[in-house]
mmCIF file of C-alpha atoms in Angstrom:
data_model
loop_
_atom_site.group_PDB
_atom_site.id
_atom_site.type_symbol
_atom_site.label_atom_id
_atom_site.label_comp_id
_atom_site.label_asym_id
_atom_site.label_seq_id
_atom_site.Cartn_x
_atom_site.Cartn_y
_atom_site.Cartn_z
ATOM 1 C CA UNK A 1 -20.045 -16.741 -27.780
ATOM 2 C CA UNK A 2 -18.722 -17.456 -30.963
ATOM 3 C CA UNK A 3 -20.457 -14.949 -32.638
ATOM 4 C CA UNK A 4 -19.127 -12.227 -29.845
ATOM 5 C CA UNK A 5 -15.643 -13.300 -30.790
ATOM 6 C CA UNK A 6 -16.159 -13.820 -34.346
ATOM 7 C CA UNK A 7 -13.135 -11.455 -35.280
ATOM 8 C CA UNK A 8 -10.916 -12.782 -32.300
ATOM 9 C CA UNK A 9 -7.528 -14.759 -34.280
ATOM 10 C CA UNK A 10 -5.874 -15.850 -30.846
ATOM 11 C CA UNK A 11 -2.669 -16.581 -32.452
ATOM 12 C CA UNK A 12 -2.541 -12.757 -33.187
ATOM 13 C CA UNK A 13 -3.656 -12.182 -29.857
ATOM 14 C CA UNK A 14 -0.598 -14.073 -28.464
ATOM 15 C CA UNK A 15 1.612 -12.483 -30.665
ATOM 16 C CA UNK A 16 0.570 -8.913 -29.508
ATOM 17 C CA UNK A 17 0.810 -10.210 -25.835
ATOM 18 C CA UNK A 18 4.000 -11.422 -26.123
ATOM 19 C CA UNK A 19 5.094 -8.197 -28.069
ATOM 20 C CA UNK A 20 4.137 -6.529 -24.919
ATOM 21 C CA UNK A 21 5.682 -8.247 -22.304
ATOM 22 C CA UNK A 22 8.784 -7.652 -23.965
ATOM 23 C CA UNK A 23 8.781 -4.086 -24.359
ATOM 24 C CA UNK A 24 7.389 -3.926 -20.897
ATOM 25 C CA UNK A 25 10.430 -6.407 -19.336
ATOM 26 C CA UNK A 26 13.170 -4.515 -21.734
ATOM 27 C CA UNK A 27 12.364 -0.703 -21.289
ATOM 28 C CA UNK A 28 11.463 -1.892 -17.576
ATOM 29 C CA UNK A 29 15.259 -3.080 -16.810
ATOM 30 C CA UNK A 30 16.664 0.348 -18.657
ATOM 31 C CA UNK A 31 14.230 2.124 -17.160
ATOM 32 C CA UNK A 32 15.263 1.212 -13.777
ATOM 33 C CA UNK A 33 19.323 0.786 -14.578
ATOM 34 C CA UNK A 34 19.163 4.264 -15.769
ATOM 35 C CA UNK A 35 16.815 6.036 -13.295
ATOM 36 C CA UNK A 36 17.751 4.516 -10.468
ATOM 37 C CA UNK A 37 21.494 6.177 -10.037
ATOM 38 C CA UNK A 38 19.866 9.317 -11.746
ATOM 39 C CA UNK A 39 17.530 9.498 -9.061
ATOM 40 C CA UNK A 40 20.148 8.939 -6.530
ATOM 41 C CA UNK A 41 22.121 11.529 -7.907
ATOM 42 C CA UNK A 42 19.191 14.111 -7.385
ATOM 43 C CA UNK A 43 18.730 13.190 -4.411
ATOM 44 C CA UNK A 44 22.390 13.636 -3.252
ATOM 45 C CA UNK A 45 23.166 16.652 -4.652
ATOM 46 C CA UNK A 46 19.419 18.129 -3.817
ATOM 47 C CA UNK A 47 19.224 21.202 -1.482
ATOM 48 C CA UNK A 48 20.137 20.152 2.360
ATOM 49 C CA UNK A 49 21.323 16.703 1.485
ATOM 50 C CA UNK A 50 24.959 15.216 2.023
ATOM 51 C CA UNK A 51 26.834 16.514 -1.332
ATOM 52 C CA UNK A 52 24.678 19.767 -2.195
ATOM 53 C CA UNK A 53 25.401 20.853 -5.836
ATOM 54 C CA UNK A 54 22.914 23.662 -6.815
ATOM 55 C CA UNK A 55 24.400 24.040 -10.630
ATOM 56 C CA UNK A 56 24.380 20.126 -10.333
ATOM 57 C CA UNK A 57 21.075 20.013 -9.293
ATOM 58 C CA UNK A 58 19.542 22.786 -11.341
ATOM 59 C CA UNK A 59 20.781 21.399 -14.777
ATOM 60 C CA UNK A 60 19.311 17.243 -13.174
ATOM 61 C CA UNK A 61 16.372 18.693 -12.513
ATOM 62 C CA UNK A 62 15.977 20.718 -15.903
ATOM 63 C CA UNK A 63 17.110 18.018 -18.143
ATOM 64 C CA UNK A 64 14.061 15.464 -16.199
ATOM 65 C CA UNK A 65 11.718 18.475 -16.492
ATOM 66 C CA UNK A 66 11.549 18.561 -20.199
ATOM 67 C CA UNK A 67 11.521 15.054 -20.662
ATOM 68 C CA UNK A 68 8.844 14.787 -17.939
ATOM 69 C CA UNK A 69 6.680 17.325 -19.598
ATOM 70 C CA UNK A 70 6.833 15.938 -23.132
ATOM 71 C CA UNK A 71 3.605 14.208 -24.302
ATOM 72 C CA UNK A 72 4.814 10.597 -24.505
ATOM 73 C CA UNK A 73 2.695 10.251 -28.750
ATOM 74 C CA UNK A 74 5.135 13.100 -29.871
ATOM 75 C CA UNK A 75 8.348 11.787 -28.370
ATOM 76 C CA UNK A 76 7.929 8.573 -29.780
ATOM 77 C CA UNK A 77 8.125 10.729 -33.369
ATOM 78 C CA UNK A 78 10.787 13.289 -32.437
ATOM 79 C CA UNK A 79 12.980 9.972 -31.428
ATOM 80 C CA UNK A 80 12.684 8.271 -35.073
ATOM 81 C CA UNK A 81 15.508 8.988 -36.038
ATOM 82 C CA UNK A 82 17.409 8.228 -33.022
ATOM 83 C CA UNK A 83 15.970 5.091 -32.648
ATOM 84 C CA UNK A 84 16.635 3.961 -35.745
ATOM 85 C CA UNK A 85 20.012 5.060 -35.858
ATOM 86 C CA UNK A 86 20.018 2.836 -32.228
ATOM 87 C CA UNK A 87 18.594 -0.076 -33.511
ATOM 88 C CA UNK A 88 17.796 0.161 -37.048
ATOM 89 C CA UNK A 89 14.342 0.388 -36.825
ATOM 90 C CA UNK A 90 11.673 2.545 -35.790
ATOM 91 C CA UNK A 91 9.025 -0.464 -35.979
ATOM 92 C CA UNK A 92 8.423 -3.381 -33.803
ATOM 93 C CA UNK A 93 9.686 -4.491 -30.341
ATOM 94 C CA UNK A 94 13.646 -2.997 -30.703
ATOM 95 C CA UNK A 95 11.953 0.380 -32.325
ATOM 96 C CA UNK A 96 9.718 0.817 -29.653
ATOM 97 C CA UNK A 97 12.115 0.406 -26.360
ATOM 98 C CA UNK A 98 14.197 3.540 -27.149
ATOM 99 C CA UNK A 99 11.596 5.669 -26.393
ATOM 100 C CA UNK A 100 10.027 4.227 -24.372
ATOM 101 C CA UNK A 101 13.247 4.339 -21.537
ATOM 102 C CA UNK A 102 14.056 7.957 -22.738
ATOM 103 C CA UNK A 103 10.205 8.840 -21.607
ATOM 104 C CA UNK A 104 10.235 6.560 -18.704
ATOM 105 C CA UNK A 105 13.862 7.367 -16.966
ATOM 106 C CA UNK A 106 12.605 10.786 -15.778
ATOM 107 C CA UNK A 107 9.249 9.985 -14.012
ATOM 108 C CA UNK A 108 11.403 6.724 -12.345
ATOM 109 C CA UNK A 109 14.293 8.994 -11.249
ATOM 110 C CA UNK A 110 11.749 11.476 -9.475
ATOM 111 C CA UNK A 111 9.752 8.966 -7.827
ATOM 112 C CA UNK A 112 13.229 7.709 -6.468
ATOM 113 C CA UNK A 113 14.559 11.180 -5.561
ATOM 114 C CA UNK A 114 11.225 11.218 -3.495
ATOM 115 C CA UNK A 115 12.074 7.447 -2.104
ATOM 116 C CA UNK A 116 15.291 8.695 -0.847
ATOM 117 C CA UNK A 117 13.839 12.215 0.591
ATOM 118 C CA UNK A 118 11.884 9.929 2.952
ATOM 119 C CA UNK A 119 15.264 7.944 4.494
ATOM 120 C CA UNK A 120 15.751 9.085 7.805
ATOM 121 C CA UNK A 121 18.554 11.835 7.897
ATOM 122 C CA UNK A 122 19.896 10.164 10.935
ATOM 123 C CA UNK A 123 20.586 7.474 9.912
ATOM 124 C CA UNK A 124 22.285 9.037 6.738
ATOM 125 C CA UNK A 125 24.475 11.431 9.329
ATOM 126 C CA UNK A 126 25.477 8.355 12.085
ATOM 127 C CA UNK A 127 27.013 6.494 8.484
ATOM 128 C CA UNK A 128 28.887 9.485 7.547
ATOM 129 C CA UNK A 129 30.076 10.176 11.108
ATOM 130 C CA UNK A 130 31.764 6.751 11.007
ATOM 131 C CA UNK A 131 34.121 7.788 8.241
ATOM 132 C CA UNK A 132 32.044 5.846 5.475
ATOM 133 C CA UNK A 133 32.376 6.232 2.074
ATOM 134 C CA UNK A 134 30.258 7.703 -0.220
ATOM 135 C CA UNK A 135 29.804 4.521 -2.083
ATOM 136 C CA UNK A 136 29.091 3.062 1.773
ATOM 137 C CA UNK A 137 26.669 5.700 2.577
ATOM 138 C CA UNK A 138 24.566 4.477 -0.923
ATOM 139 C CA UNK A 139 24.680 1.084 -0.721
ATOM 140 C CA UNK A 140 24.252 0.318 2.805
ATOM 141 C CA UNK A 141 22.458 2.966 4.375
ATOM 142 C CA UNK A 142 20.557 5.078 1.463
ATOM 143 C CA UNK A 143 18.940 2.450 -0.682
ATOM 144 C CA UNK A 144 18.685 -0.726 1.985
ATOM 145 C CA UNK A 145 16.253 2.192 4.033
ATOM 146 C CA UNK A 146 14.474 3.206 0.872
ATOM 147 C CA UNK A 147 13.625 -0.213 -0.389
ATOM 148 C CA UNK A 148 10.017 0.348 0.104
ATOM 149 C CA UNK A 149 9.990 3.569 -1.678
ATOM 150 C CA UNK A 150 11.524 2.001 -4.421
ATOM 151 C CA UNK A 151 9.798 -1.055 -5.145
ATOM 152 C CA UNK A 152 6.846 1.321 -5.653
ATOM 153 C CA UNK A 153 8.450 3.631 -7.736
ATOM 154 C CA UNK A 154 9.313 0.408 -9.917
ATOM 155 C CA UNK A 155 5.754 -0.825 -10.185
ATOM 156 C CA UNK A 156 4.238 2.656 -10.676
ATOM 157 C CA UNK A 157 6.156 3.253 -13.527
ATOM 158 C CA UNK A 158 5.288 -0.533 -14.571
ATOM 159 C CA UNK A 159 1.825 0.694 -14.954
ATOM 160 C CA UNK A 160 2.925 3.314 -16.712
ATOM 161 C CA UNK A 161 5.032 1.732 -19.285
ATOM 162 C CA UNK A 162 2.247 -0.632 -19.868
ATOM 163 C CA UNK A 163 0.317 2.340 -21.115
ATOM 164 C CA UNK A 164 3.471 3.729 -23.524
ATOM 165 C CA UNK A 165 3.505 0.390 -25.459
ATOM 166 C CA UNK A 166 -0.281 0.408 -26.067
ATOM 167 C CA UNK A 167 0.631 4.315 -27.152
ATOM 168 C CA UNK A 168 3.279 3.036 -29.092
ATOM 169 C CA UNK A 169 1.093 0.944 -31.392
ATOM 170 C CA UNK A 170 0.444 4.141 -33.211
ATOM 171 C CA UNK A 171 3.763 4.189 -35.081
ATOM 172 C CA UNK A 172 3.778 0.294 -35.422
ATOM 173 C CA UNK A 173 5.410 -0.759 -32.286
ATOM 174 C CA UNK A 174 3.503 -3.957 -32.424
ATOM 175 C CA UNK A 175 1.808 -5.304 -29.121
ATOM 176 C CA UNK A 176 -1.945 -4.908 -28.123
ATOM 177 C CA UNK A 177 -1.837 -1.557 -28.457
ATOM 178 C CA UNK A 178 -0.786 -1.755 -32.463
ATOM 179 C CA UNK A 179 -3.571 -4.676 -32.536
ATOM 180 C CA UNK A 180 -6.051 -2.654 -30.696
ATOM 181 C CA UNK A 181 -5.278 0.224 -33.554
ATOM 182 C CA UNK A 182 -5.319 -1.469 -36.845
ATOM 183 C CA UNK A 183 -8.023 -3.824 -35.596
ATOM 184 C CA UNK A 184 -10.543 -2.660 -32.886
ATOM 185 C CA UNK A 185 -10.241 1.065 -34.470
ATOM 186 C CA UNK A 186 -9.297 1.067 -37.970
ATOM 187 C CA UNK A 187 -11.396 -1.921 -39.190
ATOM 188 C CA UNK A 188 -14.137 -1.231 -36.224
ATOM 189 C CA UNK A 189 -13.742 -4.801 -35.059
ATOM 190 C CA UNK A 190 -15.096 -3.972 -31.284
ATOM 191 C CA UNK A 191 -14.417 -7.557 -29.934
ATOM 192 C CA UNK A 192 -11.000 -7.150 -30.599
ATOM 193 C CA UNK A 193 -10.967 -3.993 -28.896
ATOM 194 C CA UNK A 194 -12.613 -5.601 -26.242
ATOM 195 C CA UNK A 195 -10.235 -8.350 -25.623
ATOM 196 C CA UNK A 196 -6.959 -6.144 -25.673
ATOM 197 C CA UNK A 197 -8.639 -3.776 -23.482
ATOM 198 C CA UNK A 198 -9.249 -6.538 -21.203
ATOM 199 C CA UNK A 199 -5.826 -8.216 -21.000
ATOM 200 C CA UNK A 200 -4.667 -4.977 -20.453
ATOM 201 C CA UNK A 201 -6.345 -4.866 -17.391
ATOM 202 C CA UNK A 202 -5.223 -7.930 -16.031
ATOM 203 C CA UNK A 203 -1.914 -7.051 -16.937
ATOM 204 C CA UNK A 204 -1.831 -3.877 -14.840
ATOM 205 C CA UNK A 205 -3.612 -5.319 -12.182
ATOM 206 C CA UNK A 206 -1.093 -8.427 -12.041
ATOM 207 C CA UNK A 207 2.260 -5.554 -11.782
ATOM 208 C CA UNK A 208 0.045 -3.825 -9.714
ATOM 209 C CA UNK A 209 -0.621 -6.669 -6.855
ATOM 210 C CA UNK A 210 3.034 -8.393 -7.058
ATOM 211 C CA UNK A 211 4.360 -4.785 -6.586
ATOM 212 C CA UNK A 212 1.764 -4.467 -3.023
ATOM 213 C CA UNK A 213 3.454 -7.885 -1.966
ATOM 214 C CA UNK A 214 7.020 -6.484 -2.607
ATOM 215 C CA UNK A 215 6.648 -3.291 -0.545
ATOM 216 C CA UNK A 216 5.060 -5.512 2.298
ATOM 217 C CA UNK A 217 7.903 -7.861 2.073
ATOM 218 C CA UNK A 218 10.513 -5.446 2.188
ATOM 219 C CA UNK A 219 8.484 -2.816 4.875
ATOM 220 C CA UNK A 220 8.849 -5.817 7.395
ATOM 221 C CA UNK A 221 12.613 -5.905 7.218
#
């Protein structure tokens, strides 16, 4: 077993695991603090809903096209020096969140706009028939209803960030994916490939099941 491993430093391996989890945990809150009224907003000013705003809508939906259709390897580059004018860094945990949010916010926003599509119109139309608010109408009608919806869109793009920061080891973002670069690739060390691979796995298969239980939970209410 020993001789399997024999290029395995766990310390490192740590390191690059805890690396992750916090450019998972940070880009994951901005992801969703950011794409969560920008997907509301789509949704709200979308064709046939409540507050129609086709120029509104139009210039949304551009903006989270290009972003969307971006490769994620050559936005991390084009943002260097945006990021480091941000944070001060292009390297490590702080260099690699930027970018990660800016290519994240769009794909969360549009699974939401598609949450909120599946509301019942209704139930949307009885809450604005009883003189609510717009504010009202969003926070106890719109989002309570598409709770479901957005849980999933949250652990979806989990998954997804999880493979961003393993992209984002290419410009020295740190993590498992950095590890997995200058170690399992560069120096052709295939345990250590191996292992980050591995904990990988588990680590998208953890988001994945605690995001099942969520949706349950919140599809009973």
């Amino acid at each position: 077993m020993d001789a399997l491993l024999a290029n395995i430093d766990w310390y490192e391996i740590w390191l690059a695991t805890l690396d992750t989890f916090l450019m998972l945990g940070g880009s994951l809150l901005f992801t969703v603090l950011l794409g969560l009224p920008l997907g509301v907003l789509l949704f709200l000013t979308g064709p046939r809903q409540l507050f129609e705003q086709k120029a509104v809508y139009a210039l949304l939906s551009l903006v989270v096209n290009v972003l969307r259709s971006l490769p994620f390897i050559i936005l991390l580059i084009v943002m260097i020096p945006f990021t480091v004018f941000v944070t001060g860094t292009s390297l490590g945990v702080a260099g690699a969140i930027p970018p990660l949010v800016v290519g994240a916010t769009p794909f969360f926003a549009r699974l939401v706009e598609t949450a909120l599509r599946e509301v019942d119109r209704g139930i949307l139309e009885a809450t604005q028939a009883m003189g609510a608010t717009t504010g009202q109408i969003i926070w106890n009608a719109l989002l309570p209803e598409a709770r479901p919806g957005i849980f999933a869109a949250i652990t979806v793009t989990a998954i997804t960030l999880v493979s961003y920061t393993a992209m984002a080891g290419v410009v020295g973002a740190g993590g498992l994916g950095d590890l997995a670069i200058r170690f399992g690739y560069q120096r052709f060390q295939t345990d250590v490939m191996v292992v980050t691979v591995v904990l990988l796995l588990v680590l998208v298969q953890i988001l994945q099941t605690v995001g099942d239980k969520l949706v349950v939970h919140f599809s009973r209410k």
